[in-house]
Amino acid sequence: MTDAKETQWDELITHGSVVSKQHLADYFAEDPERFNKMHRQFGPLLYDFSKQRLTDQTLKHLIDLADAHDLQGWIQRLFSGEEVNDSEGRAAMHWALRLPVDAKCQVGDDDITSQVHEQLQHMELIVDKIRAGQWRGATGEVITDVINIGVGGSDLGPLMVTEALNDFTRKTPQGLNVHFASTIDGSQLSQLLRDKKPQSTMFVISSKSFTTIDTLTNASTALQWLQRSFGRRASASILHCHFIGVSASPHKMTEWGIAEENQLGFWGWVGGRYSLWSAIGLPIALKIGVKGFRRLLAGAHDMDEHFKSAPWRDNLPVLMGMIGVWNTNVLDINALSILPYDGRLKQLPLYFEQLEMESNGKSVKRDGQPVTRSTCPIIWGDVGPNAQHAFYQLLHQGTEAVTCDFIVPVRRYDEARHHEAAEELAAQHQLSLANCLAQSRLLALGDAALKDADELPTHMRYRGNQPSSTLLLDELNPYSLGALIALYEHKVFVQSVIWDVNPFDQWGVEMGKKIAMSTLAKIRGEDASLEDTDSSSAGLLRRIEAEWKS
Ligand code: F6P
């Protein structure tokens, strides 16, 4: 490590030894202007970090640390298409997927903007045809149900966004429904195949690599289901009428049988967990229309521009990333809970789990040496009000320090003005907002938020000092959601720079897949040997075999 970095770390840690002894209640008591000083607004997002355990001096140290790690240089590398994903020898250009059509983006010989917009137009043609009821199944029936088969980044992003933007669904003449199937055991698919009609159901096989076993087995089950219904002789028209492929590997789609005109492509330089902006977002466009999808891209693009140009002190992804570093490496807080106070964002914690933990859950630096400081915290969450009735007990009175991200829209149900229960729903939203603010206040202040806390027994007391950030969205719509997701993407990148890890690879998930294949041979009785495995796995295998034989 260079001296400049080491010096900044030393200064930050020395500063931290003082700040870590302070209580958030004191900060708020001492400075009524704390919120005014410690929140920032960009577009539809207000980021309040006044309930984080830090001072203005902390921000200065964090900015110096970012500079010592050449954050500016790394941002430039990211946005100029350099191979920032060094272990895989490629760039990470998810940001290019949301460039407006007139933006210039040339990397080597490639005109990236035109490639991106060509695919977007192809996707638009397909979406319009399906939505208009012009895409027919093999027997001529209109397609009414589209099932996205994918997993990880080829599932979580589109699933999360289609649910979040349900209110923005654009009606179609036939009443189009979009579904998701990801689990390798076929649970979701089996339910869908039971309920849907083969004649009017189509499948989108989404897989960057087109080699993921989870996705390929679900896809093959879907194909067999259709073949059983239509007969094997109809194979060509089944593939042509009922399957679309989305992948960065066109020849693998062709090998599988996806017709060329049904193939939507993207590129190796789009990481799976960063891919919802590409044709992987097809289910989103099917649901909210291509116009809505473009608003999602626009929100993310504006966040990209903000990230590239705003000074660190006002730069949302930089502040968020560096405050995360502060929590992890100085305050020793290794858990982050994502708490949306809006039921439409139920999938958001799951999506962020992959985004953050698959990106920065690393312990080897870019140069191959082990890291010397903690990296990505453990991330989990749920819809906040529901989680209040589940795991908040630990947040308030457990022994673990946890930091929370509260995410809530200010306006809700504007579109429901004519709803029969409009007034009641508006009141429910107020209740949700009140709960959100109450929880972050109590977590921060503890007993200081209560009247006469001294008189309460210890089991009714609150330690407080659990830091949190609050993200207020003007409202949840395609544009604000695009900006929110891009904010977290860039936050993850900022942290990767400080931790000196590559956030765009995921080697840790590879070996388990290989061991699964050799274990499958044992489960299926094709390989009877158990000596090459451990006693736990061997014992479980014997038990499974005995149960099947009984
Ligand atoms: O196994 C992890 C992973 O590679 C993720 O990174 C990815 O999002 C997911 O699997 C699915 O991969 P693919 O889109 O290639 O099927």
Coordinates of C-alpha atoms and ligand atoms in Angstrom, one line a residue:
M1 CA 0.0 0.0 0.0
T2 CA 1.3 3.4 -0.9
D3 CA 2.1 5.9 1.9
A4 CA -0.6 8.4 1.0
K5 CA -3.3 5.7 1.4
E6 CA -1.8 4.4 4.7
T7 CA -1.6 8.0 6.0
Q8 CA -5.2 8.6 5.3
W9 CA -6.3 5.3 6.9
D10 CA -4.3 6.2 10.0
E11 CA -5.8 9.6 10.3
L12 CA -9.3 8.2 9.7
I13 CA -8.9 5.5 12.4
T14 CA -7.4 8.0 14.9
H15 CA -10.4 10.3 14.3
G16 CA -12.7 7.2 14.5
S17 CA -11.4 6.4 18.0
V18 CA -12.9 9.6 19.3
V19 CA -16.1 9.7 17.2
S20 CA -17.0 6.1 17.9
K21 CA -17.5 7.0 21.6
Q22 CA -20.1 9.6 20.8
H23 CA -23.8 9.0 20.9
L24 CA -26.1 10.1 18.1
A25 CA -28.5 11.6 20.7
D26 CA -25.7 14.0 21.7
Y27 CA -25.1 15.1 18.1
F28 CA -28.8 15.9 17.6
A29 CA -29.0 17.7 21.0
E30 CA -25.9 19.8 20.2
D31 CA -26.7 20.8 16.7
P32 CA -30.3 21.6 15.6
E33 CA -28.9 22.2 12.1
R34 CA -27.6 18.6 11.8
F35 CA -30.2 17.5 9.2
N36 CA -29.6 20.7 7.1
K37 CA -25.9 20.0 7.0
M38 CA -26.2 16.3 6.4
H39 CA -28.6 15.7 3.7
R40 CA -28.2 16.0 -0.1
Q41 CA -30.7 16.0 -2.9
F42 CA -30.2 14.8 -6.4
G43 CA -33.2 14.8 -8.8
P44 CA -36.0 12.8 -7.1
L45 CA -33.8 11.4 -4.3
L46 CA -33.1 13.0 -0.9
Y47 CA -30.3 11.3 0.9
D48 CA -30.3 11.9 4.7
F49 CA -27.2 10.7 6.4
S50 CA -27.6 12.9 9.6
K51 CA -28.4 9.7 11.6
Q52 CA -25.0 8.2 10.7
R53 CA -22.4 8.3 13.5
L54 CA -20.1 10.9 12.0
T55 CA -19.2 14.5 12.0
D56 CA -18.3 17.0 9.3
Q57 CA -14.6 16.3 10.1
T58 CA -15.4 12.6 9.3
L59 CA -16.6 13.6 5.8
K60 CA -13.3 15.4 5.2
H61 CA -11.3 12.4 6.2
L62 CA -13.4 10.1 4.0
I63 CA -13.0 12.4 1.1
D64 CA -9.2 12.5 1.6
L65 CA -9.3 8.7 1.8
A66 CA -11.2 8.5 -1.5
D67 CA -8.6 10.8 -3.1
A68 CA -5.7 8.8 -1.8
H69 CA -7.3 5.8 -3.5
D70 CA -7.6 7.7 -6.8
L71 CA -11.4 7.4 -6.9
Q72 CA -11.5 10.0 -9.6
G73 CA -9.1 8.0 -11.8
W74 CA -11.2 4.8 -11.2
I75 CA -14.4 6.6 -12.2
Q76 CA -12.7 7.8 -15.4
R77 CA -11.5 4.2 -16.1
L78 CA -15.0 2.8 -15.5
F79 CA -16.6 5.4 -17.8
S80 CA -14.0 5.2 -20.6
G81 CA -14.5 1.5 -21.1
E82 CA -11.1 0.3 -19.7
E83 CA -10.8 -3.3 -18.5
V84 CA -11.8 -2.6 -14.9
N85 CA -12.9 -6.2 -14.6
D86 CA -9.3 -7.4 -14.8
S87 CA -9.7 -11.0 -13.7
E88 CA -12.0 -11.5 -16.7
G89 CA -10.2 -9.1 -19.0
R90 CA -13.1 -6.9 -19.8
A91 CA -14.7 -3.6 -19.2
A92 CA -17.8 -3.0 -17.1
M93 CA -20.1 -0.7 -19.2
H94 CA -23.6 -1.2 -17.8
W95 CA -23.7 2.6 -17.8
A96 CA -23.5 2.5 -21.6
L97 CA -26.8 0.7 -21.7
R98 CA -28.6 3.9 -20.5
L99 CA -26.8 6.4 -22.8
P100 CA -29.2 8.5 -24.8
V101 CA -29.2 7.8 -28.6
D102 CA -27.2 10.9 -29.5
A103 CA -24.4 10.3 -26.9
K104 CA -21.0 9.5 -28.3
C105 CA -19.4 6.4 -27.0
Q106 CA -16.6 4.8 -29.0
V107 CA -14.5 2.1 -27.4
G108 CA -11.7 0.9 -29.7
D109 CA -13.5 0.2 -33.1
D110 CA -16.9 -0.2 -31.5
D111 CA -19.6 2.4 -31.6
I112 CA -21.2 1.4 -28.4
T113 CA -24.2 3.7 -28.5
S114 CA -25.4 2.4 -31.8
Q115 CA -24.9 -1.2 -30.8
V116 CA -26.9 -0.6 -27.6
H117 CA -29.7 1.2 -29.4
E118 CA -29.9 -1.3 -32.2
Q119 CA -30.7 -4.0 -29.6
L120 CA -33.1 -1.7 -27.8
Q121 CA -35.0 -1.3 -31.1
H122 CA -35.0 -5.0 -31.7
M123 CA -36.4 -5.4 -28.2
E124 CA -39.0 -2.7 -28.9
L125 CA -40.2 -4.6 -32.0
I126 CA -40.6 -7.8 -30.0
V127 CA -42.3 -6.0 -27.1
D128 CA -44.7 -4.1 -29.4
K129 CA -45.7 -7.3 -31.2
I130 CA -46.4 -9.2 -28.0
R131 CA -48.2 -6.4 -26.3
A132 CA -50.3 -5.7 -29.4
G133 CA -51.5 -9.4 -29.3
Q134 CA -49.8 -10.0 -32.7
W135 CA -47.4 -12.7 -31.4
R136 CA -49.2 -16.0 -31.8
G137 CA -48.5 -19.4 -30.4
A138 CA -48.0 -22.5 -32.5
T139 CA -51.7 -23.0 -32.8
G140 CA -52.5 -19.4 -33.7
E141 CA -53.6 -18.3 -30.2
V142 CA -52.6 -14.9 -28.9
I143 CA -49.9 -15.0 -26.3
T144 CA -51.3 -13.9 -22.9
D145 CA -48.6 -15.2 -20.5
V146 CA -44.9 -14.7 -20.7
I147 CA -42.7 -16.6 -18.3
N148 CA -39.1 -15.3 -17.7
I149 CA -36.8 -18.2 -17.0
G150 CA -33.5 -17.0 -15.5
V151 CA -31.6 -16.8 -12.2
G152 CA -29.4 -14.3 -10.3
G153 CA -29.0 -11.2 -12.4
S154 CA -31.1 -12.7 -15.1
D155 CA -34.1 -12.8 -12.7
L156 CA -33.7 -10.6 -9.7
G157 CA -33.5 -7.2 -11.6
P158 CA -36.5 -7.7 -13.9
L159 CA -38.5 -9.3 -11.1
M160 CA -37.8 -6.5 -8.7
V161 CA -38.5 -3.7 -11.2
T162 CA -41.7 -5.3 -12.6
E163 CA -43.1 -5.6 -9.1
A164 CA -42.0 -2.2 -8.0
L165 CA -43.6 -0.6 -11.1
N166 CA -46.8 -2.6 -11.0
D167 CA -48.8 0.7 -10.9
F168 CA -47.2 1.7 -14.2
T169 CA -48.5 -1.4 -16.0
R170 CA -49.7 -0.5 -19.5
K171 CA -52.8 -2.4 -20.4
T172 CA -52.8 -4.7 -23.5
P173 CA -55.9 -5.8 -25.5
Q174 CA -55.4 -9.5 -24.4
G175 CA -54.4 -8.7 -20.8
L176 CA -50.7 -9.8 -20.8
N177 CA -49.3 -11.4 -17.7
V178 CA -45.5 -11.6 -16.9
H179 CA -44.2 -14.3 -14.6
F180 CA -40.8 -15.5 -13.3
A181 CA -39.4 -18.9 -12.7
S182 CA -35.8 -19.2 -11.3
T183 CA -35.5 -22.1 -8.8
I184 CA -33.5 -25.1 -9.9
D185 CA -36.0 -27.5 -8.2
G186 CA -38.7 -26.3 -10.6
S187 CA -41.1 -25.3 -7.8
Q188 CA -42.2 -22.0 -9.5
L189 CA -42.3 -23.5 -12.9
S190 CA -44.4 -26.5 -11.9
Q191 CA -47.0 -24.1 -10.5
L192 CA -47.0 -22.0 -13.6
L193 CA -47.2 -25.0 -15.9
R194 CA -50.2 -26.3 -14.0
D195 CA -52.1 -23.0 -14.4
K196 CA -51.2 -21.8 -17.9
K197 CA -52.3 -22.9 -21.3
P198 CA -49.5 -24.0 -23.6
Q199 CA -51.2 -22.5 -26.6
S200 CA -51.0 -18.9 -25.2
T201 CA -47.8 -19.1 -23.1
M202 CA -44.3 -18.1 -24.2
F203 CA -41.0 -18.3 -22.4
V204 CA -38.1 -15.9 -22.3
I205 CA -34.9 -17.8 -21.6
S206 CA -32.6 -15.2 -20.0
S207 CA -29.0 -16.1 -19.3
K208 CA -25.9 -14.1 -20.0
S209 CA -23.8 -17.2 -20.4
F210 CA -26.6 -19.5 -21.6
T211 CA -24.9 -22.3 -19.6
T212 CA -26.5 -21.9 -16.2
I213 CA -27.9 -25.2 -15.2
D214 CA -30.8 -23.8 -13.2
T215 CA -32.0 -21.9 -16.2
L216 CA -31.3 -24.6 -18.8
T217 CA -33.2 -27.3 -16.9
N218 CA -36.2 -25.0 -16.3
A219 CA -36.1 -24.1 -20.1
S220 CA -35.9 -27.8 -21.0
T221 CA -38.9 -28.7 -18.8
A222 CA -40.8 -25.9 -20.5
L223 CA -39.9 -27.2 -23.9
Q224 CA -41.0 -30.8 -23.0
W225 CA -44.2 -29.4 -21.6
L226 CA -45.0 -27.7 -25.0
Q227 CA -43.9 -30.7 -27.0
R228 CA -46.1 -33.0 -25.0
S229 CA -49.0 -30.7 -25.7
F230 CA -48.4 -30.0 -29.4
G231 CA -46.5 -33.2 -30.4
R232 CA -42.8 -33.5 -31.3
R233 CA -43.5 -32.8 -34.9
A234 CA -44.3 -29.3 -34.0
S235 CA -40.9 -28.7 -32.6
A236 CA -39.8 -26.0 -35.0
S237 CA -42.9 -24.0 -34.6
I238 CA -42.8 -24.4 -30.9
L239 CA -39.3 -23.0 -30.7
H240 CA -40.2 -20.2 -33.1
C241 CA -43.5 -19.2 -31.5
H242 CA -42.9 -19.9 -27.8
F243 CA -39.3 -19.0 -27.1
I244 CA -37.2 -15.9 -27.0
G245 CA -33.6 -15.9 -25.8
V246 CA -31.7 -13.2 -24.2
S247 CA -28.0 -13.8 -23.9
A248 CA -24.4 -12.5 -24.5
S249 CA -23.8 -15.8 -26.3
P250 CA -25.8 -16.0 -29.6
H251 CA -24.3 -19.3 -30.7
K252 CA -25.4 -21.0 -27.5
M253 CA -28.9 -19.7 -28.0
T254 CA -28.8 -21.1 -31.6
E255 CA -27.5 -24.4 -30.3
W256 CA -30.4 -24.6 -27.9
G257 CA -32.8 -23.9 -30.7
I258 CA -33.8 -20.3 -30.3
A259 CA -34.7 -18.9 -33.7
E260 CA -32.3 -16.2 -34.8
E261 CA -35.0 -13.5 -35.0
N262 CA -36.0 -14.3 -31.5
Q263 CA -32.6 -13.7 -30.1
L264 CA -31.8 -10.5 -28.1
G265 CA -28.2 -10.0 -27.4
F266 CA -26.0 -8.1 -25.0
W267 CA -22.3 -8.0 -24.4
G268 CA -19.6 -9.6 -22.2
W269 CA -19.0 -6.1 -20.7
V270 CA -22.4 -6.2 -18.9
G271 CA -22.1 -8.0 -15.6
G272 CA -25.1 -10.3 -14.8
R273 CA -26.1 -8.3 -11.7
Y274 CA -25.8 -5.1 -13.7
S275 CA -27.8 -6.3 -16.7
L276 CA -31.4 -5.2 -16.1
W277 CA -30.8 -2.2 -18.4
S278 CA -30.1 -4.5 -21.3
A279 CA -32.6 -6.9 -23.1
I280 CA -32.6 -8.8 -19.7
G281 CA -35.1 -6.0 -18.9
L282 CA -37.5 -7.4 -21.5
P283 CA -40.1 -8.4 -18.9
I284 CA -40.0 -4.8 -17.6
A285 CA -40.7 -3.4 -21.0
L286 CA -43.5 -6.0 -21.6
K287 CA -45.1 -4.8 -18.4
I288 CA -44.7 -1.0 -18.5
G289 CA -44.0 -0.5 -22.2
V290 CA -40.8 0.6 -23.9
K291 CA -41.5 4.2 -23.1
G292 CA -41.6 3.4 -19.4
F293 CA -38.4 1.3 -19.8
R294 CA -36.7 4.3 -21.4
R295 CA -37.7 6.4 -18.3
L296 CA -36.0 3.9 -16.1
L297 CA -32.9 4.1 -18.3
A298 CA -33.1 8.0 -18.2
G299 CA -33.2 8.0 -14.3
A300 CA -30.1 5.8 -14.2
H301 CA -28.3 7.8 -16.8
D302 CA -28.8 11.0 -14.9
M303 CA -27.4 9.3 -11.8
D304 CA -24.3 8.3 -14.0
E305 CA -23.8 11.9 -14.9
H306 CA -24.1 13.0 -11.3
F307 CA -21.6 10.4 -10.2
K308 CA -19.1 11.5 -12.9
S309 CA -19.3 15.2 -12.2
A310 CA -20.6 16.1 -8.7
P311 CA -18.0 17.2 -6.2
W312 CA -17.5 14.4 -3.6
R313 CA -19.3 16.3 -0.8
D314 CA -22.5 16.5 -2.9
N315 CA -22.0 13.2 -4.8
L316 CA -24.6 10.7 -3.6
P317 CA -22.9 7.5 -4.6
V318 CA -19.6 8.7 -3.2
L319 CA -21.1 9.8 0.1
M320 CA -23.0 6.6 0.4
G321 CA -20.1 4.4 -0.5
M322 CA -17.6 6.2 1.8
I323 CA -20.1 6.3 4.8
G324 CA -20.4 2.5 4.2
V325 CA -16.6 2.2 4.4
W326 CA -16.7 4.3 7.6
N327 CA -19.2 1.9 9.2
T328 CA -17.4 -1.2 8.1
N329 CA -13.8 -0.3 8.7
V330 CA -13.9 2.2 11.5
L331 CA -17.1 1.6 13.5
D332 CA -16.8 -2.2 12.9
I333 CA -20.4 -2.5 11.8
N334 CA -20.7 -5.5 9.5
A335 CA -24.4 -5.7 8.8
L336 CA -26.6 -3.5 6.6
S337 CA -30.3 -3.9 6.5
I338 CA -32.3 -2.6 3.5
L339 CA -35.7 -1.5 4.6
P340 CA -38.1 -0.1 2.0
Y341 CA -41.3 1.3 3.5
D342 CA -43.3 0.5 0.5
G343 CA -44.7 -3.0 -0.3
R344 CA -43.9 -2.6 -4.0
L345 CA -40.2 -2.7 -3.1
K346 CA -40.4 -6.1 -1.4
Q347 CA -37.8 -7.6 -3.8
L348 CA -35.4 -4.7 -3.5
P349 CA -33.4 -6.1 -0.5
L350 CA -32.9 -9.4 -2.5
Y351 CA -31.8 -7.4 -5.5
F352 CA -29.3 -5.4 -3.4
E353 CA -28.1 -8.5 -1.7
Q354 CA -26.8 -9.8 -5.0
L355 CA -25.6 -6.4 -6.2
E356 CA -23.5 -5.8 -3.1
M357 CA -22.4 -9.2 -1.8
E358 CA -21.6 -10.8 -5.2
S359 CA -19.7 -7.6 -6.2
N360 CA -17.8 -6.8 -3.0
G361 CA -17.9 -10.0 -1.0
K362 CA -14.2 -10.6 -1.7
S363 CA -11.1 -11.1 0.4
V364 CA -8.4 -11.0 -2.3
K365 CA -7.3 -7.6 -3.7
R366 CA -6.8 -6.8 -7.4
D367 CA -3.2 -7.7 -7.1
G368 CA -4.0 -11.2 -5.7
Q369 CA -2.9 -10.4 -2.2
P370 CA -5.3 -10.9 0.8
V371 CA -7.2 -7.9 2.0
T372 CA -6.2 -6.5 5.3
R373 CA -9.5 -4.8 6.1
S374 CA -13.1 -6.0 6.1
T375 CA -15.0 -5.7 2.8
C376 CA -18.7 -6.0 2.1
P377 CA -21.0 -6.3 5.1
I378 CA -23.8 -8.8 5.4
I379 CA -26.9 -7.4 3.7
W380 CA -30.4 -8.4 4.2
G381 CA -33.8 -6.8 4.6
D382 CA -37.5 -6.8 4.0
V383 CA -40.4 -4.4 3.7
G384 CA -39.8 -2.2 6.8
P385 CA -43.2 -2.3 8.4
N386 CA -43.3 -6.1 8.1
A387 CA -39.8 -6.4 9.4
Q388 CA -40.8 -4.4 12.4
H389 CA -42.9 -7.4 13.4
A390 CA -40.0 -9.8 12.7
F391 CA -36.4 -8.8 13.2
Y392 CA -36.5 -5.2 14.5
Q393 CA -36.2 -6.6 18.0
L394 CA -32.6 -7.3 17.3
L395 CA -32.0 -3.9 15.8
H396 CA -33.4 -2.2 18.9
Q397 CA -32.2 -4.4 21.7
G398 CA -29.8 -7.0 20.3
T399 CA -26.1 -7.1 20.8
E400 CA -25.1 -6.5 17.2
A401 CA -24.4 -3.1 15.6
V402 CA -26.4 -2.8 12.4
T403 CA -26.7 0.1 10.0
C404 CA -30.0 0.5 8.0
D405 CA -31.1 2.1 4.8
F406 CA -34.6 3.3 5.0
I407 CA -36.2 3.9 1.6
V408 CA -39.6 5.5 1.2
P409 CA -41.6 7.5 -1.4
V410 CA -43.1 10.8 -0.2
R411 CA -46.0 10.7 -2.6
R412 CA -48.1 7.6 -3.0
Y413 CA -51.5 6.8 -4.4
D414 CA -51.7 10.0 -6.5
E415 CA -52.8 7.8 -9.3
A416 CA -55.5 6.2 -7.1
R417 CA -57.5 9.4 -6.7
H418 CA -60.5 7.6 -8.2
H419 CA -60.0 4.4 -6.2
E420 CA -63.0 3.6 -4.0
A421 CA -60.7 3.4 -1.0
A422 CA -58.6 6.4 -2.0
E423 CA -58.8 8.2 1.3
E424 CA -58.1 5.1 3.4
L425 CA -55.1 4.2 1.2
A426 CA -53.7 7.7 1.5
A427 CA -54.0 7.4 5.3
Q428 CA -52.2 4.0 5.2
H429 CA -49.3 5.7 3.3
Q430 CA -49.1 8.3 6.1
L431 CA -48.9 5.5 8.6
S432 CA -46.1 3.9 6.7
L433 CA -44.2 7.2 6.6
A434 CA -44.7 7.7 10.3
N435 CA -43.4 4.3 11.1
C436 CA -40.3 4.8 8.9
L437 CA -39.4 8.1 10.6
A438 CA -40.2 6.7 14.1
Q439 CA -38.0 3.7 13.7
S440 CA -35.0 5.6 12.4
R441 CA -35.4 8.1 15.2
L442 CA -35.6 5.5 18.0
L443 CA -32.7 3.5 16.5
A444 CA -30.6 6.6 16.5
L445 CA -31.6 8.3 19.8
G446 CA -32.6 5.3 21.9
D447 CA -33.9 6.3 25.3
A448 CA -33.4 10.0 24.5
A449 CA -36.4 9.6 22.1
L450 CA -38.6 8.6 25.0
K451 CA -40.1 10.6 27.8
D452 CA -39.1 9.5 31.3
A453 CA -37.0 6.6 30.1
D454 CA -35.1 6.5 33.4
E455 CA -38.2 5.2 35.1
L456 CA -38.5 2.2 32.8
P457 CA -37.2 -1.3 33.6
T458 CA -34.1 -2.3 31.6
H459 CA -36.0 -4.6 29.3
M460 CA -38.0 -1.6 28.1
R461 CA -35.0 0.6 27.5
Y462 CA -33.4 1.4 24.1
R463 CA -29.6 1.7 23.7
G464 CA -29.9 3.6 20.4
N465 CA -26.9 4.8 18.5
Q466 CA -27.7 2.4 15.6
P467 CA -26.9 4.5 12.6
S468 CA -29.1 4.7 9.5
S469 CA -29.6 6.6 6.3
T470 CA -32.9 7.6 4.8
L471 CA -33.6 7.8 1.1
L472 CA -36.7 9.8 0.4
L473 CA -38.0 9.4 -3.2
D474 CA -40.4 12.1 -4.4
E475 CA -42.4 9.2 -5.7
L476 CA -41.7 5.7 -6.9
N477 CA -41.8 5.8 -10.7
P478 CA -39.6 4.4 -13.5
Y479 CA -37.3 7.5 -13.5
S480 CA -36.8 7.6 -9.7
L481 CA -36.3 3.8 -9.5
G482 CA -33.7 3.9 -12.3
A483 CA -31.8 6.6 -10.3
L484 CA -32.1 4.7 -7.1
I485 CA -30.7 1.5 -8.6
A486 CA -27.8 3.3 -10.3
L487 CA -27.0 5.0 -7.0
Y488 CA -26.4 1.7 -5.4
E489 CA -24.5 0.3 -8.4
H490 CA -22.1 3.3 -8.1
K491 CA -21.9 3.1 -4.3
V492 CA -20.7 -0.5 -4.7
F493 CA -18.1 0.7 -7.2
V494 CA -16.8 3.4 -4.8
Q495 CA -16.4 0.8 -2.0
S496 CA -14.6 -1.6 -4.4
V497 CA -12.1 1.1 -5.1
I498 CA -11.4 1.7 -1.4
W499 CA -11.2 -2.0 -0.7
D500 CA -9.2 -2.6 -3.8
V501 CA -11.3 -5.5 -5.0
N502 CA -12.7 -6.3 -8.4
P503 CA -16.5 -5.8 -8.1
F504 CA -17.3 -7.3 -11.5
D505 CA -16.2 -10.9 -11.2
Q506 CA -17.7 -13.7 -9.0
W507 CA -15.2 -16.6 -8.9
G508 CA -16.5 -17.6 -5.5
V509 CA -19.7 -19.0 -7.0
E510 CA -18.0 -21.3 -9.6
M511 CA -16.6 -24.2 -7.6
G512 CA -19.9 -25.1 -5.9
K513 CA -21.5 -25.6 -9.3
K514 CA -18.8 -28.1 -10.3
I515 CA -19.1 -30.0 -7.0
A516 CA -22.9 -30.1 -7.6
M517 CA -22.3 -31.9 -10.9
S518 CA -20.1 -34.6 -9.4
T519 CA -22.6 -35.0 -6.5
L520 CA -25.4 -35.3 -9.0
A521 CA -23.7 -38.4 -10.5
K522 CA -23.6 -39.9 -6.9
I523 CA -27.3 -39.0 -6.3
R524 CA -28.3 -40.6 -9.6
G525 CA -26.3 -43.7 -8.8
E526 CA -23.9 -43.2 -11.8
D527 CA -21.0 -42.9 -9.4
A528 CA -21.2 -45.2 -6.4
S529 CA -18.0 -44.1 -4.7
L530 CA -18.3 -42.2 -1.5
E531 CA -14.7 -42.3 -0.4
D532 CA -13.9 -39.1 -2.3
T533 CA -16.3 -37.1 -0.2
D534 CA -16.6 -36.1 3.5
S535 CA -18.5 -38.1 6.1
S536 CA -21.4 -35.6 6.3
S537 CA -22.0 -35.6 2.6
A538 CA -21.6 -39.4 2.4
G539 CA -24.1 -39.8 5.3
L540 CA -26.6 -37.6 3.7
L541 CA -26.3 -39.3 0.3
R542 CA -26.8 -42.7 2.0
R543 CA -29.9 -41.4 3.8
I544 CA -31.3 -40.0 0.5
E545 CA -30.7 -43.3 -1.3
A546 CA -32.3 -45.3 1.6
E547 CA -35.4 -43.1 1.6
W548 CA -35.8 -43.5 -2.2
K549 CA -35.5 -47.3 -2.0
S550 CA -38.0 -47.5 0.9
Ligands
F6P1 O1 -23.7 -18.1 -10.4 C1 -23.7 -16.7 -10.3 C2 -24.1 -16.1 -11.6 O2 -23.1 -16.2 -12.5 C3 -24.5 -14.6 -11.4 O3 -23.4 -13.8 -11.4 C4 -25.5 -14.4 -12.6 O4 -26.3 -13.3 -12.4 C5 -26.2 -15.7 -12.5 O5 -25.3 -16.7 -12.1 C6 -26.9 -16.1 -13.8 O6 -26.0 -16.2 -14.8 P1 -26.5 -16.3 -16.3 O7 -27.2 -15.0 -16.6 O8 -25.3 -16.5 -17.1 O9 -27.4 -17.4 -16.4

